[in-house]
Amino acid sequence: MAAFQFGFGRLNFHLLKRRSFLLLKLIAFVCSVLLFCEFLIYYLVILPCNWPEVKTPAHGGKQETLEPVLKAMFLADTHLLGEVRGHWLDKLRREWQMERAFQTALWLLQPEVVFILGDIFDEGKWSSPQAWADDVKRFQKMFRHPGHVQLKVVVGNHDIGFHYQMNRYRIKRFEKVFNPERLFSWKGINFVMVNSVALEGDGCNICSEAEAELMDISHKLNCSREEQRPGQCGHGPPLPASAPVLLQHFPLYRQSDANCSGEDSAPPEEKGIPFKERYDVLSREASQKLLWWLRPRLILSGHTHSGCEVLHGAGVPELSVPSFSWRNRNNPSFVMGSMTPTEYALAKCYLPLEDTVLMTYCAAAGLLVVLMLVHLGLVASPVLFGYKLLRKFKTV
């Protein structure tokens, strides 16, 4: 009887040990899949991205000095969900994706300045004070950055509303969180950040003030390119004598995305749809004013959620930056710019495909089910099945 109890206890011990070992293997497998899909994949995808090389012409003289290169990162349309349309699972999934992508890019690429080209939030145009505060807190956590990295933000229609929704309260609320400066200069490069929502051209007070501010910037920029006596260019130090880079949310006027190409361009069924002025793109008049007033050498915009490269006027290039969020596209990306006062080079860096992550989870779940069925004896082991099949063929 004692021997029987000893044998039975020993059997239970082996059974418990086997189950515990299986449980540990399953936990290790699940943790490995989570680690890959939620952390490692961002490093694997962003690591191959490199800053583009820019021509740095040397100045005259025997001791030649190359122009300093500014590393700038451009992203757009993060659309942090609010309390009205934001399902908690959607928030958790897409915001974690943007946070991991941004933090990984900061660590690997080490940009000096980051520009976000509008539509930071999805519901800024109607969010309550408390909801706005919550959204801002989440944004500051997701896009946290070291002190030596500057973060500059351009306002979008989802942040303050379209022209008919825009008011001073929403604009001031946005500018209280994000620096309202319109002109930013660093390493001899001028960046003009435009509130494109206010370029309606209907003479409203906010629109008139925005145009007057742009005209003042235009005067300063034009003055810096000409030889003027001190004091003739207004107060403060003179601006670098460099054509500006124009940053805004709405693209300049174009008929559609029909001529846009690339893997991040609009879907084929959407490319031929005509754009509506003052809704999808700026009006012809507002676009022409910006080109006349600022004479930019490069324009970067967002809003369409898709990539596009177009030329305006006398060959001024505009790059529409795709959305940074899985919520708006399967293959989000950002733009890396190496810039000097006279030259620039741009490159695009793609983030992990949402489909890749979902398929990885599905494959892992399927494999997990098979392993459980094999352990329970409901399905033959694939290795044993293959061995028997091989022996059968050898016998034949």
mmCIF file of C-alpha atoms in Angstrom:
data_model
loop_
_atom_site.group_PDB
_atom_site.id
_atom_site.type_symbol
_atom_site.label_atom_id
_atom_site.label_comp_id
_atom_site.label_asym_id
_atom_site.label_seq_id
_atom_site.Cartn_x
_atom_site.Cartn_y
_atom_site.Cartn_z
ATOM 1 C CA MET A 1 0.000 0.000 0.000
ATOM 2 C CA ALA A 2 2.834 2.391 0.910
ATOM 3 C CA ALA A 3 4.604 1.504 -2.324
ATOM 4 C CA PHE A 4 1.431 2.243 -4.284
ATOM 5 C CA GLN A 5 1.053 5.664 -2.606
ATOM 6 C CA PHE A 6 4.706 6.423 -3.260
ATOM 7 C CA GLY A 7 4.298 5.547 -6.942
ATOM 8 C CA PHE A 8 1.106 7.574 -7.219
ATOM 9 C CA GLY A 9 2.760 10.590 -5.564
ATOM 10 C CA ARG A 10 5.733 10.265 -7.866
ATOM 11 C CA LEU A 11 3.401 10.200 -10.885
ATOM 12 C CA ASN A 12 1.649 13.358 -9.683
ATOM 13 C CA PHE A 13 4.999 15.043 -9.168
ATOM 14 C CA HIS A 14 6.128 14.250 -12.719
ATOM 15 C CA LEU A 15 2.780 15.381 -14.100
ATOM 16 C CA LEU A 16 2.957 18.651 -12.168
ATOM 17 C CA LYS A 17 6.559 19.168 -13.260
ATOM 18 C CA ARG A 18 5.609 18.596 -16.900
ATOM 19 C CA ARG A 19 2.711 21.019 -16.716
ATOM 20 C CA SER A 20 4.855 23.640 -14.973
ATOM 21 C CA PHE A 21 7.533 23.265 -17.635
ATOM 22 C CA LEU A 22 4.885 23.674 -20.348
ATOM 23 C CA LEU A 23 3.504 26.764 -18.629
ATOM 24 C CA LEU A 24 6.964 28.315 -18.421
ATOM 25 C CA LYS A 25 7.561 27.633 -22.120
ATOM 26 C CA LEU A 26 4.209 29.216 -23.042
ATOM 27 C CA ILE A 27 4.939 32.282 -20.913
ATOM 28 C CA ALA A 28 8.401 32.624 -22.475
ATOM 29 C CA PHE A 29 6.885 32.279 -25.962
ATOM 30 C CA VAL A 30 4.201 34.907 -25.329
ATOM 31 C CA CYS A 31 6.717 37.316 -23.768
ATOM 32 C CA SER A 32 9.051 36.870 -26.744
ATOM 33 C CA VAL A 33 6.267 37.693 -29.215
ATOM 34 C CA LEU A 34 5.240 40.759 -27.204
ATOM 35 C CA LEU A 35 8.850 41.927 -26.929
ATOM 36 C CA PHE A 36 9.319 41.632 -30.686
ATOM 37 C CA CYS A 37 6.028 43.249 -31.755
ATOM 38 C CA GLU A 38 5.982 46.057 -29.216
ATOM 39 C CA PHE A 39 9.675 46.960 -28.922
ATOM 40 C CA LEU A 40 12.243 45.213 -31.117
ATOM 41 C CA ILE A 41 10.424 45.646 -34.426
ATOM 42 C CA TYR A 42 10.749 49.434 -34.174
ATOM 43 C CA TYR A 43 14.526 49.184 -33.809
ATOM 44 C CA LEU A 44 14.797 46.682 -36.665
ATOM 45 C CA VAL A 45 12.765 48.871 -39.047
ATOM 46 C CA ILE A 46 14.158 52.321 -38.126
ATOM 47 C CA LEU A 47 17.806 51.243 -37.721
ATOM 48 C CA PRO A 48 18.483 51.140 -41.517
ATOM 49 C CA CYS A 49 17.350 54.784 -41.860
ATOM 50 C CA ASN A 50 20.261 57.185 -42.339
ATOM 51 C CA TRP A 51 20.515 60.938 -42.586
ATOM 52 C CA PRO A 52 20.852 61.939 -46.234
ATOM 53 C CA GLU A 53 24.090 63.521 -47.342
ATOM 54 C CA VAL A 54 23.867 67.179 -48.254
ATOM 55 C CA LYS A 55 26.227 69.175 -50.383
ATOM 56 C CA THR A 56 28.215 71.505 -48.127
ATOM 57 C CA PRO A 57 30.028 73.948 -50.382
ATOM 58 C CA ALA A 58 33.181 75.363 -48.833
ATOM 59 C CA HIS A 59 33.601 79.095 -48.542
ATOM 60 C CA GLY A 60 36.521 80.786 -50.278
ATOM 61 C CA GLY A 61 39.923 81.130 -48.760
ATOM 62 C CA LYS A 62 42.725 78.771 -47.938
ATOM 63 C CA GLN A 63 41.114 77.684 -44.673
ATOM 64 C CA GLU A 64 37.857 76.233 -45.965
ATOM 65 C CA THR A 65 35.028 75.719 -43.495
ATOM 66 C CA LEU A 66 32.031 73.558 -44.316
ATOM 67 C CA GLU A 67 28.583 74.920 -43.576
ATOM 68 C CA PRO A 68 27.017 73.389 -40.451
ATOM 69 C CA VAL A 69 24.373 70.760 -41.146
ATOM 70 C CA LEU A 70 21.117 70.770 -39.191
ATOM 71 C CA LYS A 71 19.415 67.405 -38.641
ATOM 72 C CA ALA A 72 15.662 68.033 -38.745
ATOM 73 C CA MET A 73 12.893 65.473 -38.429
ATOM 74 C CA PHE A 74 9.433 66.161 -39.895
ATOM 75 C CA LEU A 75 6.248 64.275 -39.064
ATOM 76 C CA ALA A 76 2.554 65.061 -39.424
ATOM 77 C CA ASP A 77 -1.006 64.204 -38.426
ATOM 78 C CA THR A 78 -0.556 62.305 -35.186
ATOM 79 C CA HIS A 79 -4.288 62.711 -34.391
ATOM 80 C CA LEU A 80 -4.269 61.814 -30.703
ATOM 81 C CA LEU A 81 -7.784 60.570 -30.039
ATOM 82 C CA GLY A 82 -10.064 62.412 -27.633
ATOM 83 C CA GLU A 83 -12.865 61.443 -25.280
ATOM 84 C CA VAL A 84 -15.621 61.540 -27.923
ATOM 85 C CA ARG A 85 -14.358 59.399 -30.796
ATOM 86 C CA GLY A 86 -11.475 57.656 -29.074
ATOM 87 C CA HIS A 87 -12.151 54.039 -28.127
ATOM 88 C CA TRP A 88 -9.796 52.991 -25.315
ATOM 89 C CA LEU A 89 -8.340 50.089 -27.315
ATOM 90 C CA ASP A 90 -7.776 52.313 -30.351
ATOM 91 C CA LYS A 91 -6.048 54.877 -28.146
ATOM 92 C CA LEU A 92 -3.874 52.261 -26.460
ATOM 93 C CA ARG A 93 -2.784 50.574 -29.690
ATOM 94 C CA ARG A 94 -2.139 53.572 -31.950
ATOM 95 C CA GLU A 95 -0.661 55.861 -29.304
ATOM 96 C CA TRP A 96 1.715 53.147 -28.122
ATOM 97 C CA GLN A 97 2.786 52.714 -31.761
ATOM 98 C CA MET A 98 3.547 56.434 -32.122
ATOM 99 C CA GLU A 99 5.299 56.647 -28.761
ATOM 100 C CA ARG A 100 7.564 53.674 -29.480
ATOM 101 C CA ALA A 101 8.288 54.893 -33.013
ATOM 102 C CA PHE A 102 9.121 58.421 -31.860
ATOM 103 C CA GLN A 103 11.263 57.374 -28.908
ATOM 104 C CA THR A 104 13.118 54.807 -31.026
ATOM 105 C CA ALA A 105 13.764 57.370 -33.769
ATOM 106 C CA LEU A 106 15.064 59.883 -31.212
ATOM 107 C CA TRP A 107 17.436 57.324 -29.721
ATOM 108 C CA LEU A 108 18.738 55.927 -33.012
ATOM 109 C CA LEU A 109 18.801 59.040 -35.211
ATOM 110 C CA GLN A 110 19.351 61.819 -32.652
ATOM 111 C CA PRO A 111 17.771 64.754 -34.531
ATOM 112 C CA GLU A 112 18.444 68.295 -33.368
ATOM 113 C CA VAL A 113 14.943 69.578 -34.038
ATOM 114 C CA VAL A 114 11.580 67.888 -34.642
ATOM 115 C CA PHE A 115 8.707 69.572 -36.494
ATOM 116 C CA ILE A 116 5.136 68.263 -36.311
ATOM 117 C CA LEU A 117 3.066 69.658 -39.166
ATOM 118 C CA GLY A 118 -0.357 69.992 -37.586
ATOM 119 C CA ASP A 119 -3.325 67.906 -36.448
ATOM 120 C CA ILE A 120 -1.579 66.955 -33.257
ATOM 121 C CA PHE A 121 -4.947 66.151 -31.731
ATOM 122 C CA ASP A 122 -8.063 64.693 -33.291
ATOM 123 C CA GLU A 123 -10.659 66.588 -31.253
ATOM 124 C CA GLY A 124 -8.957 69.867 -30.364
ATOM 125 C CA LYS A 125 -11.596 71.707 -32.358
ATOM 126 C CA TRP A 126 -14.329 70.784 -29.861
ATOM 127 C CA SER A 127 -12.668 69.296 -26.757
ATOM 128 C CA SER A 128 -13.618 70.607 -23.321
ATOM 129 C CA PRO A 129 -10.969 72.242 -21.084
ATOM 130 C CA GLN A 130 -10.537 69.026 -19.099
ATOM 131 C CA ALA A 131 -10.374 66.845 -22.218
ATOM 132 C CA TRP A 132 -7.845 69.252 -23.743
ATOM 133 C CA ALA A 133 -5.671 69.068 -20.620
ATOM 134 C CA ASP A 134 -5.807 65.261 -20.713
ATOM 135 C CA ASP A 135 -4.869 65.199 -24.408
ATOM 136 C CA VAL A 136 -1.951 67.569 -23.853
ATOM 137 C CA LYS A 137 -0.687 65.442 -20.960
ATOM 138 C CA ARG A 138 -0.739 62.331 -23.151
ATOM 139 C CA PHE A 139 1.017 64.162 -25.969
ATOM 140 C CA GLN A 140 3.786 65.369 -23.673
ATOM 141 C CA LYS A 141 4.333 61.818 -22.430
ATOM 142 C CA MET A 142 4.378 60.274 -25.905
ATOM 143 C CA PHE A 143 6.604 62.903 -27.504
ATOM 144 C CA ARG A 144 8.924 63.555 -24.575
ATOM 145 C CA HIS A 145 12.405 64.524 -25.690
ATOM 146 C CA PRO A 146 15.791 65.503 -24.238
ATOM 147 C CA GLY A 147 16.453 69.158 -23.499
ATOM 148 C CA HIS A 148 18.920 69.510 -26.363
ATOM 149 C CA VAL A 149 16.258 68.455 -28.910
ATOM 150 C CA GLN A 150 13.808 71.183 -29.899
ATOM 151 C CA LEU A 151 10.190 70.309 -30.696
ATOM 152 C CA LYS A 152 8.265 72.742 -32.918
ATOM 153 C CA VAL A 153 4.587 72.366 -33.730
ATOM 154 C CA VAL A 154 2.441 73.824 -36.523
ATOM 155 C CA VAL A 155 -1.297 74.203 -35.939
ATOM 156 C CA GLY A 156 -3.804 72.115 -37.934
ATOM 157 C CA ASN A 157 -7.548 72.148 -38.524
ATOM 158 C CA HIS A 158 -8.170 69.360 -35.980
ATOM 159 C CA ASP A 159 -6.311 71.391 -33.352
ATOM 160 C CA ILE A 160 -8.385 74.596 -33.623
ATOM 161 C CA GLY A 161 -11.065 73.744 -36.186
ATOM 162 C CA PHE A 162 -11.545 74.770 -39.803
ATOM 163 C CA HIS A 163 -11.964 78.456 -40.567
ATOM 164 C CA TYR A 164 -15.662 78.444 -39.639
ATOM 165 C CA GLN A 165 -14.856 76.755 -36.271
ATOM 166 C CA MET A 166 -11.643 78.621 -35.445
ATOM 167 C CA ASN A 167 -11.765 81.274 -32.705
ATOM 168 C CA ARG A 168 -9.317 83.143 -30.495
ATOM 169 C CA TYR A 169 -9.952 80.933 -27.502
ATOM 170 C CA ARG A 170 -8.871 77.767 -29.356
ATOM 171 C CA ILE A 171 -5.872 79.495 -30.909
ATOM 172 C CA LYS A 172 -4.690 80.894 -27.560
ATOM 173 C CA ARG A 173 -5.248 77.536 -25.894
ATOM 174 C CA PHE A 174 -3.060 75.885 -28.512
ATOM 175 C CA GLU A 175 -0.372 78.582 -28.374
ATOM 176 C CA LYS A 176 -0.252 78.399 -24.583
ATOM 177 C CA VAL A 177 1.025 74.831 -24.870
ATOM 178 C CA PHE A 178 3.052 75.179 -28.056
ATOM 179 C CA ASN A 179 5.280 78.158 -28.733
ATOM 180 C CA PRO A 180 3.415 80.515 -31.103
ATOM 181 C CA GLU A 181 6.565 81.669 -32.913
ATOM 182 C CA ARG A 182 6.173 81.894 -36.667
ATOM 183 C CA LEU A 183 9.834 82.396 -37.533
ATOM 184 C CA PHE A 184 12.532 80.077 -36.241
ATOM 185 C CA SER A 185 16.191 80.319 -37.238
ATOM 186 C CA TRP A 186 18.958 77.885 -36.377
ATOM 187 C CA LYS A 187 22.380 77.243 -37.911
ATOM 188 C CA GLY A 188 21.708 79.893 -40.522
ATOM 189 C CA ILE A 189 18.429 78.288 -41.665
ATOM 190 C CA ASN A 190 15.091 80.126 -41.535
ATOM 191 C CA PHE A 191 11.895 78.165 -40.902
ATOM 192 C CA VAL A 192 8.521 79.902 -41.327
ATOM 193 C CA MET A 193 5.659 78.134 -39.530
ATOM 194 C CA VAL A 194 2.289 79.203 -40.923
ATOM 195 C CA ASN A 195 -1.203 78.969 -39.451
ATOM 196 C CA SER A 196 -2.643 77.816 -42.782
ATOM 197 C CA VAL A 197 -6.143 77.504 -41.282
ATOM 198 C CA ALA A 198 -6.239 81.315 -41.061
ATOM 199 C CA LEU A 199 -5.399 81.832 -44.753
ATOM 200 C CA GLU A 200 -9.046 81.869 -45.783
ATOM 201 C CA GLY A 201 -8.771 85.240 -47.501
ATOM 202 C CA ASP A 202 -12.178 86.499 -46.374
ATOM 203 C CA GLY A 203 -10.877 89.431 -44.321
ATOM 204 C CA CYS A 204 -11.799 88.018 -40.900
ATOM 205 C CA ASN A 205 -9.892 89.545 -37.984
ATOM 206 C CA ILE A 206 -7.827 86.431 -37.307
ATOM 207 C CA CYS A 207 -7.085 86.023 -41.020
ATOM 208 C CA SER A 208 -6.059 89.664 -41.418
ATOM 209 C CA GLU A 209 -3.733 89.427 -38.422
ATOM 210 C CA ALA A 210 -2.175 86.230 -39.799
ATOM 211 C CA GLU A 211 -1.546 87.869 -43.170
ATOM 212 C CA ALA A 212 -0.089 90.991 -41.543
ATOM 213 C CA GLU A 213 2.263 88.802 -39.499
ATOM 214 C CA LEU A 214 3.386 86.979 -42.646
ATOM 215 C CA MET A 215 3.992 90.263 -44.443
ATOM 216 C CA ASP A 216 6.175 91.414 -41.550
ATOM 217 C CA ILE A 217 8.149 88.156 -41.747
ATOM 218 C CA SER A 218 8.419 88.648 -45.499
ATOM 219 C CA HIS A 219 9.920 92.097 -44.972
ATOM 220 C CA LYS A 220 12.493 90.745 -42.513
ATOM 221 C CA LEU A 221 13.459 87.879 -44.794
ATOM 222 C CA ASN A 222 13.755 90.051 -47.879
ATOM 223 C CA CYS A 223 15.736 92.627 -45.920
ATOM 224 C CA SER A 224 18.180 89.979 -44.715
ATOM 225 C CA ARG A 225 18.950 88.982 -48.316
ATOM 226 C CA GLU A 226 19.837 92.543 -49.280
ATOM 227 C CA GLU A 227 22.654 94.707 -48.017
ATOM 228 C CA GLN A 228 21.010 97.129 -45.624
ATOM 229 C CA ARG A 229 22.335 99.508 -43.026
ATOM 230 C CA PRO A 230 21.852 98.454 -39.379
ATOM 231 C CA GLY A 231 18.370 99.236 -38.117
ATOM 232 C CA GLN A 232 16.642 99.156 -41.497
ATOM 233 C CA CYS A 233 15.507 95.552 -41.003
ATOM 234 C CA GLY A 234 13.640 96.251 -37.760
ATOM 235 C CA HIS A 235 14.480 95.469 -34.170
ATOM 236 C CA GLY A 236 16.543 92.523 -33.057
ATOM 237 C CA PRO A 237 19.471 90.737 -34.658
ATOM 238 C CA PRO A 238 19.379 90.341 -38.451
ATOM 239 C CA LEU A 239 18.099 87.080 -39.889
ATOM 240 C CA PRO A 240 20.363 84.706 -41.801
ATOM 241 C CA ALA A 241 20.494 85.576 -45.498
ATOM 242 C CA SER A 242 18.896 82.287 -46.463
ATOM 243 C CA ALA A 243 15.709 81.488 -48.362
ATOM 244 C CA PRO A 244 13.242 80.034 -45.827
ATOM 245 C CA VAL A 245 11.765 76.571 -45.432
ATOM 246 C CA LEU A 246 7.968 76.917 -45.285
ATOM 247 C CA LEU A 247 6.145 74.637 -42.832
ATOM 248 C CA GLN A 248 2.343 74.416 -42.703
ATOM 249 C CA HIS A 249 -0.526 71.994 -42.314
ATOM 250 C CA PHE A 250 -2.533 72.545 -45.511
ATOM 251 C CA PRO A 251 -0.664 71.896 -48.751
ATOM 252 C CA LEU A 252 -0.439 74.636 -51.340
ATOM 253 C CA TYR A 253 -3.032 74.456 -54.075
ATOM 254 C CA ARG A 254 -2.943 71.468 -56.402
ATOM 255 C CA GLN A 255 -5.803 69.920 -58.344
ATOM 256 C CA SER A 256 -5.473 66.423 -56.907
ATOM 257 C CA ASP A 257 -2.978 63.708 -56.033
ATOM 258 C CA ALA A 258 -3.148 62.300 -59.567
ATOM 259 C CA ASN A 259 0.539 62.975 -60.225
ATOM 260 C CA CYS A 260 1.737 61.677 -56.862
ATOM 261 C CA SER A 261 3.635 58.399 -56.774
ATOM 262 C CA GLY A 262 5.406 56.184 -54.288
ATOM 263 C CA GLU A 263 4.386 53.501 -51.820
ATOM 264 C CA ASP A 264 2.998 56.092 -49.400
ATOM 265 C CA SER A 265 0.961 58.051 -51.949
ATOM 266 C CA ALA A 266 -2.841 58.065 -51.887
ATOM 267 C CA PRO A 267 -4.672 54.866 -52.931
ATOM 268 C CA PRO A 268 -5.329 54.662 -56.707
ATOM 269 C CA GLU A 269 -9.076 55.122 -56.246
ATOM 270 C CA GLU A 270 -8.500 58.418 -54.407
ATOM 271 C CA LYS A 271 -5.786 60.002 -56.543
ATOM 272 C CA GLY A 272 -8.095 61.376 -59.203
ATOM 273 C CA ILE A 273 -10.580 62.984 -56.774
ATOM 274 C CA PRO A 274 -10.350 66.788 -57.186
ATOM 275 C CA PHE A 275 -9.197 68.702 -54.105
ATOM 276 C CA LYS A 276 -11.477 71.328 -52.639
ATOM 277 C CA GLU A 277 -9.860 74.717 -52.039
ATOM 278 C CA ARG A 278 -9.771 75.878 -48.394
ATOM 279 C CA TYR A 279 -10.616 72.339 -47.282
ATOM 280 C CA ASP A 280 -8.157 69.855 -48.797
ATOM 281 C CA VAL A 281 -5.609 72.447 -49.931
ATOM 282 C CA LEU A 282 -5.088 76.187 -49.693
ATOM 283 C CA SER A 283 -6.796 78.399 -52.233
ATOM 284 C CA ARG A 284 -4.941 79.453 -55.381
ATOM 285 C CA GLU A 285 -4.802 83.011 -54.078
ATOM 286 C CA ALA A 286 -3.398 82.099 -50.658
ATOM 287 C CA SER A 287 -0.852 79.756 -52.226
ATOM 288 C CA GLN A 288 0.341 82.457 -54.598
ATOM 289 C CA LYS A 289 0.645 84.969 -51.757
ATOM 290 C CA LEU A 290 2.856 82.640 -49.738
ATOM 291 C CA LEU A 291 5.123 82.050 -52.725
ATOM 292 C CA TRP A 292 5.342 85.784 -53.454
ATOM 293 C CA TRP A 293 5.817 86.953 -49.880
ATOM 294 C CA LEU A 294 8.214 84.337 -48.564
ATOM 295 C CA ARG A 295 10.015 83.049 -51.657
ATOM 296 C CA PRO A 296 10.700 79.682 -49.974
ATOM 297 C CA ARG A 297 13.243 77.173 -51.242
ATOM 298 C CA LEU A 298 11.296 74.223 -49.808
ATOM 299 C CA ILE A 299 7.754 73.593 -48.517
ATOM 300 C CA LEU A 300 6.659 70.793 -46.197
ATOM 301 C CA SER A 301 3.002 70.157 -45.361
ATOM 302 C CA GLY A 302 0.649 67.518 -43.972
ATOM 303 C CA HIS A 303 -3.163 67.158 -43.895
ATOM 304 C CA THR A 304 -3.652 64.632 -46.729
ATOM 305 C CA HIS A 305 -2.183 61.715 -44.709
ATOM 306 C CA SER A 306 -0.391 60.603 -47.899
ATOM 307 C CA GLY A 307 2.973 61.377 -49.439
ATOM 308 C CA CYS A 308 3.364 63.581 -52.506
ATOM 309 C CA GLU A 309 6.039 65.680 -54.197
ATOM 310 C CA VAL A 310 5.028 68.618 -56.405
ATOM 311 C CA LEU A 311 6.670 71.702 -57.883
ATOM 312 C CA HIS A 312 5.162 75.186 -57.617
ATOM 313 C CA GLY A 313 5.848 78.379 -59.518
ATOM 314 C CA ALA A 314 9.441 78.553 -60.680
ATOM 315 C CA GLY A 315 10.266 75.078 -59.443
ATOM 316 C CA VAL A 316 9.699 75.421 -55.680
ATOM 317 C CA PRO A 317 9.347 71.847 -54.315
ATOM 318 C CA GLU A 318 6.666 70.850 -51.835
ATOM 319 C CA LEU A 319 6.668 67.579 -49.943
ATOM 320 C CA SER A 320 3.466 66.380 -48.323
ATOM 321 C CA VAL A 321 4.462 64.347 -45.252
ATOM 322 C CA PRO A 322 2.330 61.218 -44.623
ATOM 323 C CA SER A 323 0.594 60.588 -41.322
ATOM 324 C CA PHE A 324 2.677 59.251 -38.439
ATOM 325 C CA SER A 325 -0.180 57.100 -37.098
ATOM 326 C CA TRP A 326 -1.443 53.611 -37.905
ATOM 327 C CA ARG A 327 -4.922 55.047 -37.548
ATOM 328 C CA ASN A 328 -4.534 56.908 -40.832
ATOM 329 C CA ARG A 329 -2.383 54.524 -42.848
ATOM 330 C CA ASN A 330 -0.841 51.068 -42.731
ATOM 331 C CA ASN A 331 2.664 52.340 -43.540
ATOM 332 C CA PRO A 332 3.293 55.573 -41.597
ATOM 333 C CA SER A 333 6.582 57.385 -42.006
ATOM 334 C CA PHE A 334 8.490 60.566 -41.260
ATOM 335 C CA VAL A 335 10.956 62.705 -43.177
ATOM 336 C CA MET A 336 14.604 63.260 -42.277
ATOM 337 C CA GLY A 337 16.207 66.470 -43.489
ATOM 338 C CA SER A 338 19.890 67.374 -43.566
ATOM 339 C CA MET A 339 19.959 71.150 -44.051
ATOM 340 C CA THR A 340 22.400 73.993 -44.498
ATOM 341 C CA PRO A 341 21.697 77.677 -45.287
ATOM 342 C CA THR A 342 22.028 76.954 -49.012
ATOM 343 C CA GLU A 343 21.366 73.235 -49.531
ATOM 344 C CA TYR A 344 19.196 70.431 -48.221
ATOM 345 C CA ALA A 345 18.655 66.713 -48.687
ATOM 346 C CA LEU A 346 15.563 64.756 -47.648
ATOM 347 C CA ALA A 347 14.987 61.068 -46.969
ATOM 348 C CA LYS A 348 11.947 59.150 -45.802
ATOM 349 C CA CYS A 349 11.989 56.653 -42.951
ATOM 350 C CA TYR A 350 9.143 54.151 -42.745
ATOM 351 C CA LEU A 351 7.716 52.716 -39.555
ATOM 352 C CA PRO A 352 6.651 49.082 -39.060
ATOM 353 C CA LEU A 353 3.584 48.073 -41.075
ATOM 354 C CA GLU A 354 0.538 47.501 -38.919
ATOM 355 C CA ASP A 355 -0.276 44.433 -41.034
ATOM 356 C CA THR A 356 3.124 42.922 -40.217
ATOM 357 C CA VAL A 357 2.514 43.231 -36.487
ATOM 358 C CA LEU A 358 -1.031 41.834 -36.741
ATOM 359 C CA MET A 359 0.110 38.883 -38.879
ATOM 360 C CA THR A 360 2.895 38.144 -36.415
ATOM 361 C CA TYR A 361 0.378 38.009 -33.577
ATOM 362 C CA CYS A 362 -1.977 35.793 -35.611
ATOM 363 C CA ALA A 363 0.824 33.392 -36.550
ATOM 364 C CA ALA A 364 1.983 33.237 -32.937
ATOM 365 C CA ALA A 365 -1.570 32.568 -31.727
ATOM 366 C CA GLY A 366 -1.974 29.775 -34.283
ATOM 367 C CA LEU A 367 1.311 28.190 -33.243
ATOM 368 C CA LEU A 368 0.304 28.452 -29.599
ATOM 369 C CA VAL A 369 -2.967 26.604 -30.280
ATOM 370 C CA VAL A 370 -1.134 23.827 -32.141
ATOM 371 C CA LEU A 371 1.355 23.397 -29.298
ATOM 372 C CA MET A 372 -1.472 23.142 -26.764
ATOM 373 C CA LEU A 373 -3.342 20.560 -28.867
ATOM 374 C CA VAL A 374 -0.164 18.505 -29.266
ATOM 375 C CA HIS A 375 0.453 18.598 -25.522
ATOM 376 C CA LEU A 376 -3.100 17.456 -24.814
ATOM 377 C CA GLY A 377 -2.712 14.637 -27.295
ATOM 378 C CA LEU A 378 -5.505 15.899 -29.542
ATOM 379 C CA VAL A 379 -3.142 16.424 -32.468
ATOM 380 C CA ALA A 380 -0.101 14.376 -33.399
ATOM 381 C CA SER A 381 3.248 16.072 -33.002
ATOM 382 C CA PRO A 382 4.346 17.572 -36.360
ATOM 383 C CA VAL A 383 7.855 16.193 -35.789
ATOM 384 C CA LEU A 384 6.550 12.688 -35.051
ATOM 385 C CA PHE A 385 4.128 12.890 -37.960
ATOM 386 C CA GLY A 386 6.935 13.902 -40.326
ATOM 387 C CA TYR A 387 9.170 11.120 -39.021
ATOM 388 C CA LYS A 388 6.477 8.477 -39.604
ATOM 389 C CA LEU A 389 5.745 9.841 -43.051
ATOM 390 C CA LEU A 390 9.453 9.716 -43.946
ATOM 391 C CA ARG A 391 9.736 6.115 -42.738
ATOM 392 C CA LYS A 392 6.689 5.174 -44.778
ATOM 393 C CA PHE A 393 8.241 6.525 -47.948
ATOM 394 C CA LYS A 394 11.550 4.752 -47.202
ATOM 395 C CA THR A 395 9.703 1.456 -46.709
ATOM 396 C CA VAL A 396 7.897 1.867 -50.031
#
